[in-house]
């Protein structure tokens, strides 16, 4: 298929002067401010260049301004500025440039230039080639794929684990074969449903890693590979490959599909490639590779580890316990874990102490990870904290898989911490002679009376859990500080780089990149705006002109009113401050939380501050253009509150363009009201703040009343 961006075969001067038509899709992981910032920047750059552009925003409130089939058909190129997966199949045959959302905010003019020579999607390897063209790093693509798999896996872990735990607690009883639930009972069926959830966990994990890399053709081989990782019987091993094997199959399937799609085939075969040829070829390759290449080593590891452990039964109980704990904690259901567990089970009746070591180590991973999310909550997202609560519950019932989402998301930090905690628990159990008479672990076996040395059993579990949690948080904290240091170094390098590039920049780029004096007034900033930006404003679309007219009417109405209603009344004179006293981000958030508390709508100011700071850990809310919009969803507030304050000196906020925040909004909403209202406020602010004149008037407003009159334009 010929790309519309290719030179026309004829048509003369009329076609050569045809107006360029571009499309764009913007999306960020949270789907809030950066999504709309990038959309506005791209639209402004296109208007200034005389280019027809339509931008689809994929925010948390859903896709807006959706691109139609007719839009795509008429387009000369598509810009995808996103930090999450965007379906590219609808753009087959078009020039597609894929970049991060920050590029859409920082360099929209460059993207418009680059998309005109971008590769054609669907004909030269699709996503892989687009990533290369955008300068994207493979590591970043791999990380997003891994996170995609984790996000889809978590519900299966939680639902499966909790159903199994509840059914064991209520319907189970201890037997020589473990904790059993009588057949043909209600709780037996509940347990069966939970077991099905666990069986689907690894296929889903592997499948959606592959899907993020190779799109829909990679889903089948990824899921089948995940089933192979979960079921070792097909390749003759007593131990499956576990979640580490699922990671291998997911990436193998995804990259294999990318490679197959690069192969040039006759036009007659092209239509059946994505639905027949690619899925079948990749499934055979992944499946047979796992059976014949990976299956053998897994079986070999299982056999030789078992022999190794057998040779240690006469050695120090402390050393054997530490080794059993290390192995139990390493891969949580994989060959190493299964080797230690089955070895301990095989000795029940002759040496119950080995099963006691394993039983103490089994719950340490989920209990430790759950505890880690509780003692340093700001290191974790809301989803991770919720998974942590479920992991604590699963740990009490000896379900080690509750820690898998954490190990999959942060293997370099979580797996070593798990192993250290497991080793400590196993060593203490071995030293104290703890025994377990059933093939199961965790506190639940003590409830059923299967443990001897009960006090030491719980001491071992508690010690291992605490060490796991503390070590995990220490390693995650170090990792975050390193990442923050790298980001800070990149941010500090941006102004110098911008100045170096200024000489060769277009007038529009130069105007946006030029540094502003620390104490410059808004009127001076407005007077120094470039002619090209004024032209961009003047050439706004009809909808933009209508919006401007409505804003002017709102402004006039606000002038007549003594107290204009701003953002549905969420922002009032009590939540506005002309000048912040704070000099850094955390102090600014605390100061603005104090403004919110003055409304009487804050039940717990410290929790509000901590929630806002945890949101900053996920990614800066500094949007560039000297703007920051920190926000918090928490029941520490009883009703939505919006605060605004200015800083003449500016506050370092880690903004994408390296500017300090001088205009700071803080949005606080209770969890129950967090949905569309929270996102609506963010979207309204993000769009309006792209107006250079609006920002200038907001910066120049002399007092709270004047500020409110300007902010009343946000509609």
Short mmCIF file of C-alpha atoms in Angstrom, two decimals, residues 187-535:
data_model
loop_
_atom_site.label_atom_id
_atom_site.label_comp_id
_atom_site.label_asym_id
_atom_site.label_seq_id
_atom_site.Cartn_x
_atom_site.Cartn_y
_atom_site.Cartn_z
CA UNK A 187 -16.01 -24.91 49.82
CA UNK A 188 -14.51 -27.52 47.53
CA UNK A 189 -16.12 -25.71 44.59
CA UNK A 190 -14.91 -22.33 45.86
CA UNK A 191 -11.40 -23.77 46.08
CA UNK A 192 -11.72 -25.09 42.51
CA UNK A 193 -12.60 -21.59 41.26
CA UNK A 194 -9.57 -20.16 43.02
CA UNK A 195 -7.36 -22.86 41.53
CA UNK A 196 -8.64 -21.95 38.05
CA UNK A 197 -7.67 -18.33 38.70
CA UNK A 198 -4.14 -19.44 39.56
CA UNK A 199 -3.95 -21.65 36.47
CA UNK A 200 -4.79 -18.65 34.29
CA UNK A 201 -2.35 -16.35 36.09
CA UNK A 202 0.83 -17.25 34.18
CA UNK A 203 -0.81 -17.54 30.72
CA UNK A 204 -2.33 -14.08 31.19
CA UNK A 205 0.99 -12.70 32.41
CA UNK A 206 2.94 -14.12 29.48
CA UNK A 207 0.24 -13.34 26.93
CA UNK A 208 -0.02 -9.66 27.75
CA UNK A 209 3.73 -9.18 27.83
CA UNK A 210 3.75 -10.55 24.30
CA UNK A 211 0.71 -8.47 23.31
CA UNK A 212 2.39 -5.24 24.41
CA UNK A 213 5.34 -6.02 22.14
CA UNK A 214 3.81 -7.68 19.09
CA UNK A 215 0.13 -6.70 19.29
CA UNK A 216 -2.72 -9.18 18.76
CA UNK A 217 -0.78 -11.75 16.69
CA UNK A 218 1.51 -12.25 19.73
CA UNK A 219 -1.31 -12.94 22.19
CA UNK A 220 -1.83 -16.60 21.26
CA UNK A 221 1.84 -17.70 21.38
CA UNK A 222 2.32 -15.68 24.55
CA UNK A 223 -0.59 -17.34 26.34
CA UNK A 224 0.28 -20.84 25.15
CA UNK A 225 3.85 -20.26 26.27
CA UNK A 226 2.48 -19.17 29.65
CA UNK A 227 0.51 -22.41 29.95
CA UNK A 228 3.70 -24.35 29.25
CA UNK A 229 5.46 -22.38 31.97
CA UNK A 230 2.66 -23.28 34.38
CA UNK A 231 2.33 -26.98 33.43
CA UNK A 232 5.53 -29.02 33.39
CA UNK A 233 3.90 -32.35 32.56
CA UNK A 234 4.11 -31.81 28.80
CA UNK A 235 7.91 -31.73 28.86
CA UNK A 236 8.36 -34.43 31.49
CA UNK A 237 9.39 -32.44 34.55
CA UNK A 238 7.99 -32.48 38.06
CA UNK A 239 8.58 -28.72 38.42
CA UNK A 240 7.12 -26.02 36.19
CA UNK A 241 9.02 -22.93 35.05
CA UNK A 242 6.95 -20.54 37.17
CA UNK A 243 6.66 -16.80 36.66
CA UNK A 244 10.26 -16.51 35.45
CA UNK A 245 9.43 -18.96 32.68
CA UNK A 246 6.32 -16.94 31.85
CA UNK A 247 8.47 -13.83 31.47
CA UNK A 248 10.72 -15.73 29.06
CA UNK A 249 7.82 -17.00 26.95
CA UNK A 250 6.14 -13.60 26.88
CA UNK A 251 9.19 -11.77 25.60
CA UNK A 252 10.10 -14.63 23.26
CA UNK A 253 6.63 -14.59 21.69
CA UNK A 254 6.52 -10.80 21.39
CA UNK A 255 9.91 -10.36 19.77
CA UNK A 256 9.40 -13.39 17.55
CA UNK A 257 6.20 -11.90 16.16
CA UNK A 258 7.99 -8.61 15.51
CA UNK A 259 10.69 -10.51 13.61
CA UNK A 260 8.21 -12.52 11.54
CA UNK A 261 6.31 -9.40 10.57
CA UNK A 262 9.47 -7.94 9.10
CA UNK A 263 9.64 -10.74 6.53
CA UNK A 264 8.49 -9.57 3.11
CA UNK A 265 5.86 -11.85 1.61
CA UNK A 266 3.84 -11.79 -1.64
CA UNK A 267 0.79 -9.56 -1.66
CA UNK A 268 -1.50 -12.58 -1.92
CA UNK A 269 -0.32 -13.80 1.50
CA UNK A 270 -0.30 -10.44 3.29
CA UNK A 271 -4.02 -10.51 4.31
CA UNK A 272 -3.67 -13.83 6.16
CA UNK A 273 -0.36 -13.01 7.84
CA UNK A 274 -1.72 -11.44 11.07
CA UNK A 275 -4.58 -13.92 11.60
CA UNK A 276 -3.08 -17.25 10.44
CA UNK A 277 0.58 -17.28 9.47
CA UNK A 278 2.10 -15.15 12.26
CA UNK A 279 0.16 -16.70 15.19
CA UNK A 280 0.70 -20.29 14.03
CA UNK A 281 4.38 -19.86 13.19
CA UNK A 282 5.14 -18.04 16.43
CA UNK A 283 3.12 -20.49 18.54
CA UNK A 284 4.97 -23.45 17.06
CA UNK A 285 8.31 -21.75 17.53
CA UNK A 286 7.67 -20.72 21.15
CA UNK A 287 5.98 -23.98 22.14
CA UNK A 288 8.51 -26.34 20.57
CA UNK A 289 11.42 -24.24 21.85
CA UNK A 290 10.04 -24.52 25.36
CA UNK A 291 9.41 -28.24 25.11
CA UNK A 292 12.66 -29.29 23.43
CA UNK A 293 15.10 -26.56 24.47
CA UNK A 294 13.92 -25.09 27.79
CA UNK A 295 12.08 -28.11 29.17
CA UNK A 296 15.20 -30.26 29.33
CA UNK A 297 17.26 -27.81 31.40
CA UNK A 298 14.35 -27.24 33.78
CA UNK A 299 14.04 -30.99 34.36
CA UNK A 300 17.83 -31.24 34.78
CA UNK A 301 17.82 -28.44 37.37
CA UNK A 302 15.03 -30.15 39.29
CA UNK A 303 16.78 -33.53 39.34
CA UNK A 304 20.20 -32.24 40.33
CA UNK A 305 18.93 -29.86 42.98
CA UNK A 306 17.01 -32.74 44.53
CA UNK A 307 20.17 -34.88 44.58
CA UNK A 308 22.11 -31.96 46.08
CA UNK A 309 19.59 -31.48 48.87
CA UNK A 310 19.58 -35.22 49.53
CA UNK A 311 23.29 -35.06 50.17
CA UNK A 312 22.82 -32.32 52.78
CA UNK A 313 20.37 -34.08 55.11
CA UNK A 314 23.13 -35.03 57.51
CA UNK A 315 24.73 -31.57 57.61
CA UNK A 316 23.97 -28.56 59.78
CA UNK A 317 20.26 -27.95 60.25
CA UNK A 318 20.86 -24.18 60.11
CA UNK A 319 22.62 -24.41 56.76
CA UNK A 320 20.01 -26.75 55.31
CA UNK A 321 17.19 -24.51 56.59
CA UNK A 322 18.77 -21.42 55.05
CA UNK A 323 19.18 -23.20 51.72
CA UNK A 324 15.60 -24.51 51.78
CA UNK A 325 14.38 -20.98 52.54
CA UNK A 326 16.45 -19.47 49.73
CA UNK A 327 15.07 -21.95 47.22
CA UNK A 328 11.47 -21.58 48.39
CA UNK A 329 11.69 -17.80 48.03
CA UNK A 330 13.56 -17.66 44.71
CA UNK A 331 10.88 -18.31 42.10
CA UNK A 332 7.64 -19.00 44.03
CA UNK A 333 6.39 -22.06 42.19
CA UNK A 334 9.19 -22.45 39.65
CA UNK A 335 11.69 -25.33 39.44
CA UNK A 336 13.88 -24.12 42.30
CA UNK A 337 10.94 -23.55 44.64
CA UNK A 338 9.28 -26.81 43.65
CA UNK A 339 12.48 -28.77 44.18
CA UNK A 340 12.80 -27.61 47.78
CA UNK A 341 9.12 -28.12 48.50
CA UNK A 342 8.86 -31.62 47.05
CA UNK A 343 12.12 -32.62 48.73
CA UNK A 344 10.66 -31.55 52.08
CA UNK A 345 7.35 -33.29 51.36
CA UNK A 346 9.21 -36.53 50.51
CA UNK A 347 10.76 -36.58 53.98
CA UNK A 348 7.48 -36.22 55.91
CA UNK A 349 7.23 -39.17 58.26
CA UNK A 350 10.97 -39.69 58.46
CA UNK A 351 12.28 -36.16 59.02
CA UNK A 352 9.48 -33.64 59.59
CA UNK A 353 12.03 -30.95 60.45
CA UNK A 354 12.79 -30.33 56.76
CA UNK A 355 9.11 -29.68 56.09
CA UNK A 356 9.16 -27.36 59.11
CA UNK A 357 11.93 -25.30 57.44
CA UNK A 358 9.91 -25.06 54.25
CA UNK A 359 6.67 -24.28 56.10
CA UNK A 360 8.31 -21.32 57.86
CA UNK A 361 9.73 -19.92 54.61
CA UNK A 362 6.62 -20.35 52.43
CA UNK A 363 4.60 -17.37 53.79
CA UNK A 364 7.54 -14.99 54.16
CA UNK A 365 7.41 -13.60 50.59
CA UNK A 366 3.76 -12.46 50.47
CA UNK A 367 3.80 -11.36 54.12
CA UNK A 368 7.04 -9.43 53.60
CA UNK A 369 5.87 -7.69 50.44
CA UNK A 370 2.52 -6.83 52.00
CA UNK A 371 4.26 -5.41 55.07
CA UNK A 372 6.62 -3.41 52.84
CA UNK A 373 3.67 -1.62 51.22
CA UNK A 374 2.33 -0.70 54.65
CA UNK A 375 5.47 0.66 56.32
CA UNK A 376 6.61 2.84 53.39
CA UNK A 377 3.41 3.52 51.50
CA UNK A 378 4.79 6.37 49.41
CA UNK A 379 7.08 3.95 47.54
CA UNK A 380 4.08 2.14 46.06
CA UNK A 381 1.13 2.93 43.84
CA UNK A 382 -2.47 2.56 44.98
CA UNK A 383 -2.77 -0.69 43.02
CA UNK A 384 0.38 -2.08 44.65
CA UNK A 385 -0.87 -1.17 48.12
CA UNK A 386 -4.13 -2.97 47.43
CA UNK A 387 -2.21 -5.99 46.16
CA UNK A 388 -0.13 -5.78 49.34
CA UNK A 389 -3.22 -6.20 51.52
CA UNK A 390 -4.24 -9.26 49.49
CA UNK A 391 -0.68 -10.61 49.76
CA UNK A 392 -0.81 -10.35 53.56
CA UNK A 393 -4.00 -12.37 53.59
CA UNK A 394 -2.58 -15.00 51.22
CA UNK A 395 0.62 -15.25 53.23
CA UNK A 396 -1.36 -16.25 56.32
CA UNK A 397 -2.65 -19.22 54.34
CA UNK A 398 0.70 -20.25 52.89
CA UNK A 399 0.02 -19.00 49.34
CA UNK A 400 3.42 -17.75 48.22
CA UNK A 401 2.09 -16.68 44.80
CA UNK A 402 0.74 -13.53 46.45
CA UNK A 403 4.23 -12.04 46.08
CA UNK A 404 4.58 -12.81 42.36
CA UNK A 405 3.24 -9.42 41.11
CA UNK A 406 5.86 -7.61 43.18
CA UNK A 407 8.67 -9.90 42.03
CA UNK A 408 7.58 -9.55 38.41
CA UNK A 409 7.44 -5.75 38.58
CA UNK A 410 10.73 -5.26 40.48
CA UNK A 411 12.73 -8.48 40.20
CA UNK A 412 16.10 -6.88 40.99
CA UNK A 413 14.81 -5.53 44.30
CA UNK A 414 12.16 -8.03 45.38
CA UNK A 415 13.74 -11.41 44.63
CA UNK A 416 16.95 -10.79 46.67
CA UNK A 417 14.85 -9.47 49.58
CA UNK A 418 12.57 -12.50 49.40
CA UNK A 419 15.54 -14.86 49.38
CA UNK A 420 17.15 -13.17 52.37
CA UNK A 421 13.94 -13.31 54.39
CA UNK A 422 13.26 -16.92 53.36
CA UNK A 423 16.78 -17.96 54.32
CA UNK A 424 16.42 -16.36 57.77
CA UNK A 425 13.05 -18.04 58.39
CA UNK A 426 14.35 -21.44 57.25
CA UNK A 427 17.53 -21.14 59.30
CA UNK A 428 15.64 -20.21 62.51
CA UNK A 429 13.22 -23.10 61.98
CA UNK A 430 16.12 -25.48 61.39
CA UNK A 431 18.05 -24.25 64.42
CA UNK A 432 15.03 -24.58 66.74
CA UNK A 433 13.87 -27.97 65.41
CA UNK A 434 10.44 -26.85 64.14
CA UNK A 435 8.54 -29.77 62.57
CA UNK A 436 5.57 -29.86 60.17
CA UNK A 437 3.58 -33.05 59.59
CA UNK A 438 1.56 -31.90 56.53
CA UNK A 439 2.75 -30.75 53.09
CA UNK A 440 1.73 -27.11 53.46
CA UNK A 441 3.13 -23.94 55.01
CA UNK A 442 2.21 -20.69 56.66
CA UNK A 443 0.39 -19.84 59.89
CA UNK A 444 -2.65 -21.85 58.82
CA UNK A 445 -0.86 -25.18 59.40
CA UNK A 446 -0.31 -24.16 63.02
CA UNK A 447 -4.07 -23.53 63.36
CA UNK A 448 -4.68 -27.12 62.24
CA UNK A 449 -2.21 -28.46 64.82
CA UNK A 450 0.40 -29.72 62.33
CA UNK A 451 3.36 -27.80 63.85
CA UNK A 452 5.60 -28.75 66.74
CA UNK A 453 7.78 -25.98 68.20
CA UNK A 454 4.96 -23.49 67.67
CA UNK A 455 6.60 -20.44 69.26
CA UNK A 456 9.79 -20.78 67.23
CA UNK A 457 7.72 -21.37 64.09
CA UNK A 458 6.09 -17.95 64.45
CA UNK A 459 9.37 -16.31 65.49
CA UNK A 460 10.91 -17.64 62.25
CA UNK A 461 8.02 -16.31 60.14
CA UNK A 462 8.01 -12.88 61.80
CA UNK A 463 11.80 -12.50 61.51
CA UNK A 464 11.80 -13.49 57.84
CA UNK A 465 8.83 -11.22 57.09
CA UNK A 466 10.37 -8.15 58.72
CA UNK A 467 13.73 -8.70 57.02
CA UNK A 468 12.02 -9.13 53.65
CA UNK A 469 9.98 -5.94 54.07
CA UNK A 470 12.87 -3.80 55.31
CA UNK A 471 15.25 -5.08 52.63
CA UNK A 472 12.69 -4.60 49.87
CA UNK A 473 12.00 -1.00 50.86
CA UNK A 474 15.71 -0.26 51.20
CA UNK A 475 16.43 -1.62 47.70
CA UNK A 476 13.39 0.09 46.15
CA UNK A 477 14.37 3.36 47.84
CA UNK A 478 17.92 3.14 46.47
CA UNK A 479 16.56 2.39 43.00
CA UNK A 480 14.16 5.34 43.16
CA UNK A 481 16.88 7.72 44.35
CA UNK A 482 19.12 6.67 41.49
CA UNK A 483 16.30 7.22 39.02
CA UNK A 484 15.53 10.60 40.58
CA UNK A 485 19.20 11.60 40.39
CA UNK A 486 19.31 10.70 36.72
CA UNK A 487 16.13 12.67 36.08
CA UNK A 488 17.48 15.66 37.99
CA UNK A 489 20.70 15.53 35.97
CA UNK A 490 18.68 15.39 32.76
CA UNK A 491 16.49 18.29 33.89
CA UNK A 492 19.48 20.43 34.84
CA UNK A 493 21.06 19.74 31.46
CA UNK A 494 17.95 20.79 29.55
CA UNK A 495 18.30 24.59 29.81
CA UNK A 496 21.88 24.50 28.51
CA UNK A 497 20.85 22.21 25.70
CA UNK A 498 17.92 24.44 24.88
CA UNK A 499 20.17 27.51 24.72
CA UNK A 500 22.63 25.68 22.49
CA UNK A 501 19.85 24.72 20.13
CA UNK A 502 18.23 28.15 20.22
CA UNK A 503 20.33 29.59 17.42
CA UNK A 504 19.05 27.08 14.91
CA UNK A 505 15.48 26.92 16.20
CA UNK A 506 12.43 28.26 14.44
CA UNK A 507 10.92 31.48 15.87
CA UNK A 508 8.20 29.48 17.62
CA UNK A 509 10.71 27.13 19.23
CA UNK A 510 12.99 29.99 20.22
CA UNK A 511 10.17 31.84 21.89
CA UNK A 512 9.16 28.79 23.92
CA UNK A 513 12.73 27.91 24.83
CA UNK A 514 13.97 31.39 25.83
CA UNK A 515 14.60 31.62 29.59
CA UNK A 516 12.58 34.20 31.49
CA UNK A 517 14.07 36.49 34.22
CA UNK A 518 13.27 35.29 37.72
CA UNK A 519 11.31 38.44 38.62
CA UNK A 520 9.88 39.29 35.20
CA UNK A 521 6.36 40.58 35.32
CA UNK A 522 3.59 38.99 33.30
CA UNK A 523 3.26 42.11 31.15
CA UNK A 524 6.94 41.92 30.14
CA UNK A 525 6.53 38.20 29.39
CA UNK A 526 3.50 38.96 27.26
CA UNK A 527 5.30 41.76 25.40
CA UNK A 528 8.23 39.46 24.60
CA UNK A 529 6.06 36.67 23.14
CA UNK A 530 7.11 35.73 19.66
CA UNK A 531 5.22 36.78 16.58
CA UNK A 532 4.75 33.18 15.57
CA UNK A 533 2.93 32.32 18.80
CA UNK A 534 0.65 35.31 18.26
CA UNK A 535 -0.02 34.05 14.78
#
